[in-house]
Tab-separated table of C-alpha atoms in Angstrom:
chain	number	residue	atom	x	y	z
A	1	MET	CA	12.590	8.724	9.074
A	2	TYR	CA	13.038	7.217	5.930
A	3	TRP	CA	9.827	8.122	4.508
A	4	ILE	CA	10.121	12.224	5.575
A	5	VAL	CA	14.339	12.552	4.376
A	6	SER	CA	13.514	10.369	1.366
A	7	ALA	CA	10.298	13.073	0.677
A	8	PHE	CA	12.093	16.118	-0.096
A	9	LYS	CA	13.756	14.886	-2.886
A	10	LEU	CA	10.603	14.465	-4.625
A	11	LYS	CA	9.841	15.389	-9.232
A	12	LYS	CA	6.977	18.365	-9.963
A	13	THR	CA	3.611	17.189	-9.955
A	14	LYS	CA	2.017	17.037	-12.938
A	15	LYS	CA	-1.150	16.127	-12.844
A	16	ARG	CA	-3.131	15.463	-8.539
A	17	GLU	CA	-6.412	13.852	-7.966
A	18	SER	CA	-8.701	15.029	-6.427
A	19	TRP	CA	-9.406	16.069	-2.960
A	20	SER	CA	-12.872	13.832	-2.107
A	21	GLN	CA	-11.137	11.641	-4.423
A	22	ARG	CA	-8.129	11.025	-1.912
A	23	PHE	CA	-10.991	10.887	1.525
A	24	ARG	CA	-11.965	7.766	-0.393
A	25	TYR	CA	-9.529	5.881	0.863
A	26	VAL	CA	-8.029	7.937	3.404
A	27	LEU	CA	-10.744	7.537	5.387
A	28	PRO	CA	-10.814	3.726	5.159
A	29	LEU	CA	-7.461	3.594	6.438
A	30	VAL	CA	-8.660	5.807	9.706
A	31	VAL	CA	-10.584	3.099	10.693
A	32	ALA	CA	-8.874	-0.001	9.705
A	33	PHE	CA	-5.806	2.158	11.940
A	34	TYR	CA	-8.723	2.114	15.088
A	35	LEU	CA	-9.710	-0.925	14.884
A	36	LEU	CA	-5.629	-1.898	16.166
A	37	ARG	CA	-5.399	-0.061	18.857
A	38	ARG	CA	-4.390	-1.234	21.910
A	39	GLY	CA	-6.903	-1.811	24.769
A	40	ALA	CA	-10.101	-1.349	22.141
A	41	HIS	CA	-12.577	-3.319	23.231
A	42	TYR	CA	-15.192	-4.095	20.177
A	43	GLY	CA	-17.956	-6.805	21.668
A	44	TRP	CA	-17.186	-9.911	19.302
A	45	LEU	CA	-15.310	-7.843	17.354
A	46	GLY	CA	-12.657	-8.614	20.477
A	47	ALA	CA	-12.457	-13.133	20.351
A	48	ARG	CA	-9.307	-14.267	18.895
A	49	PHE	CA	-8.522	-16.027	16.115
A	50	VAL	CA	-5.278	-17.165	16.842
A	51	PRO	CA	-4.780	-18.702	21.217
A	52	ALA	CA	-2.508	-15.477	22.769
A	53	SER	CA	0.999	-17.006	23.262
A	54	ASP	CA	3.791	-15.920	22.432
A	55	ALA	CA	4.443	-18.311	19.350
A	56	ALA	CA	2.002	-15.930	17.901
A	57	ALA	CA	3.046	-12.698	18.529
A	58	TRP	CA	6.721	-13.111	16.871
A	59	VAL	CA	5.106	-14.610	13.606
A	60	GLY	CA	2.783	-11.491	13.922
A	61	VAL	CA	5.950	-9.509	14.356
A	62	ALA	CA	8.154	-11.614	11.462
A	63	LEU	CA	5.347	-10.708	9.441
A	64	THR	CA	5.217	-6.862	9.959
A	65	ALA	CA	9.392	-6.758	10.059
A	66	ALA	CA	8.946	-8.884	6.695
A	67	GLY	CA	5.912	-5.959	5.128
A	68	VAL	CA	8.178	-3.064	6.356
A	69	GLY	CA	11.165	-4.224	4.653
A	70	ILE	CA	9.274	-5.137	2.117
A	71	ALA	CA	7.338	-1.119	1.819
A	72	PHE	CA	11.437	0.227	2.296
A	73	TRP	CA	13.030	-2.169	-0.729
A	74	ALA	CA	9.975	-0.536	-2.916
A	75	ARG	CA	10.720	3.131	-2.102
A	76	TRP	CA	13.361	3.106	-2.684
A	77	HIS	CA	13.644	1.316	-5.865
A	78	LEU	CA	10.437	4.499	-6.825
A	79	GLY	CA	13.540	7.496	-5.873
A	80	ALA	CA	11.673	10.389	-6.926
A	81	ASN	CA	8.471	9.431	-8.258
A	82	TRP	CA	6.756	8.437	-5.187
A	83	SER	CA	4.226	10.488	-3.893
A	84	GLY	CA	1.468	9.715	-0.823
A	85	VAL	CA	-1.664	11.174	-3.621
A	86	VAL	CA	-1.710	10.032	-6.436
A	87	THR	CA	0.060	12.422	-9.023
A	88	LEU	CA	2.414	11.719	-11.664
A	89	LYS	CA	5.012	13.996	-11.519
A	90	GLU	CA	6.909	15.754	-14.271
A	91	GLY	CA	8.795	13.061	-16.574
A	92	HIS	CA	7.336	10.953	-14.670
A	93	GLU	CA	9.382	7.027	-14.967
A	94	LEU	CA	7.701	3.959	-15.494
A	95	ILE	CA	9.179	1.466	-13.005
A	96	ARG	CA	10.236	-2.282	-13.243
A	97	SER	CA	12.755	-3.166	-10.631
A	98	GLY	CA	13.523	-4.468	-7.526
A	99	PRO	CA	9.722	-5.474	-6.549
A	100	TYR	CA	7.675	-3.946	-9.529
A	101	ARG	CA	9.171	-6.529	-11.490
A	102	ASN	CA	6.506	-8.625	-10.064
A	103	ILE	CA	4.066	-6.867	-8.446
A	104	ARG	CA	2.411	-3.498	-9.300
A	105	HIS	CA	2.573	-1.801	-5.337
A	106	PRO	CA	4.617	-3.282	-3.501
A	107	ILE	CA	4.544	-0.552	-1.539
A	108	TYR	CA	0.736	-1.447	-0.796
A	109	THR	CA	1.882	-5.139	-0.171
A	110	GLY	CA	4.117	-4.323	2.009
A	111	ILE	CA	1.669	-2.971	4.347
A	112	LEU	CA	-0.456	-5.125	4.014
A	113	LEU	CA	1.759	-7.295	5.673
A	114	ALA	CA	2.406	-5.703	8.175
A	115	PHE	CA	-1.003	-5.118	9.338
A	116	LEU	CA	-0.897	-8.780	8.601
A	117	GLY	CA	1.367	-9.495	11.454
A	118	THR	CA	-0.581	-7.112	13.904
A	119	ALA	CA	-3.348	-8.672	13.250
A	120	VAL	CA	-1.768	-11.727	14.454
A	121	ALA	CA	-0.552	-10.603	17.838
A	122	LEU	CA	-3.376	-8.994	18.370
A	123	GLY	CA	-4.981	-12.222	17.895
A	124	GLU	CA	-8.246	-10.685	18.007
A	125	VAL	CA	-11.059	-11.331	14.824
A	126	ARG	CA	-11.073	-6.504	14.561
A	127	GLY	CA	-7.512	-6.772	13.436
A	128	LEU	CA	-8.863	-9.892	10.449
A	129	LEU	CA	-11.670	-7.017	9.776
A	130	ALA	CA	-8.926	-4.384	9.978
A	131	VAL	CA	-6.688	-6.091	7.329
A	132	THR	CA	-9.551	-6.898	4.999
A	133	ILE	CA	-10.491	-2.831	5.016
A	134	ALA	CA	-6.619	-1.195	4.789
A	135	TRP	CA	-6.493	-3.617	1.485
A	136	LEU	CA	-10.117	-2.386	-0.488
A	137	SER	CA	-8.651	0.481	0.624
A	138	PHE	CA	-5.075	0.562	-1.497
A	139	TYR	CA	-7.373	-1.793	-4.125
A	140	THR	CA	-9.510	2.299	-4.097
A	141	LYS	CA	-6.059	4.086	-4.038
A	142	ALA	CA	-3.869	1.482	-6.871
A	143	ARG	CA	-7.246	1.394	-9.462
A	144	ARG	CA	-6.680	4.970	-9.717
A	145	GLU	CA	-2.713	4.575	-9.745
A	146	GLU	CA	-3.941	2.303	-12.494
A	147	SER	CA	-5.913	4.235	-14.639
A	148	PHE	CA	-3.166	7.697	-14.054
A	149	LEU	CA	-0.843	4.732	-15.352
A	150	THR	CA	-2.693	3.938	-18.041
A	151	GLN	CA	-2.935	7.309	-19.147
A	152	GLU	CA	0.535	8.243	-18.971
A	153	PHE	CA	2.073	4.824	-20.345
A	154	GLY	CA	-0.651	3.609	-22.676
A	155	ASP	CA	0.425	0.172	-23.581
A	156	ARG	CA	3.900	0.339	-22.149
A	157	PHE	CA	1.978	-0.077	-18.171
A	158	ALA	CA	-0.653	-2.604	-20.568
A	159	GLU	CA	2.887	-4.462	-20.343
A	160	HIS	CA	3.592	-4.303	-17.820
A	161	GLN	CA	0.076	-4.885	-15.889
A	162	ARG	CA	0.178	-8.999	-18.065
A	163	HIS	CA	3.260	-9.421	-16.222
A	164	THR	CA	2.371	-8.269	-11.937
A	165	GLY	CA	0.278	-8.973	-10.277
A	166	MET	CA	-0.997	-5.787	-8.520
A	167	PHE	CA	-0.421	-7.457	-4.985
A	168	LEU	CA	0.775	-10.644	-5.109
A	169	PRO	CA	3.624	-12.011	-7.474
A	170	HIS	CA	1.607	-12.936	-11.341
A	171	PHE	CA	4.072	-15.724	-13.131
A	172	SER	CA	2.436	-16.250	-16.296
């Protein structure tokens, strides 16, 4: 609900990626979600990498909740600069507060952590494959976003890149 309500308070778009560029990372995400669906049977992809147990299920739930929390925290800090599509907004700001102090794409980090939690709770190889596909999808999208941000902010964004990691903190 938060995502939907806050989408009404966005800045106007100045530049947007093409439909074909968007398709390159959306299609893999659809595949990743499909792999996680309940009751799916995929031969060797159904092999367990984590034994079925309450402990594994709770670890998965905790990772998923942490991931959702990180994504919400990051979304809050982006405010009106957020978009589900790679865009530059009118009056776009380079956000360096909250999780953006250490991570350039913390929403993706949160979603990937939630995917990992789901994979652990599921306990099957197909969950790990879904995490890998989602990571590749977000990597593709993040590279495009960084291209836009480099064009908009130049040296300021390059400095931000030197001090942050793409999906994990960079502490050097």
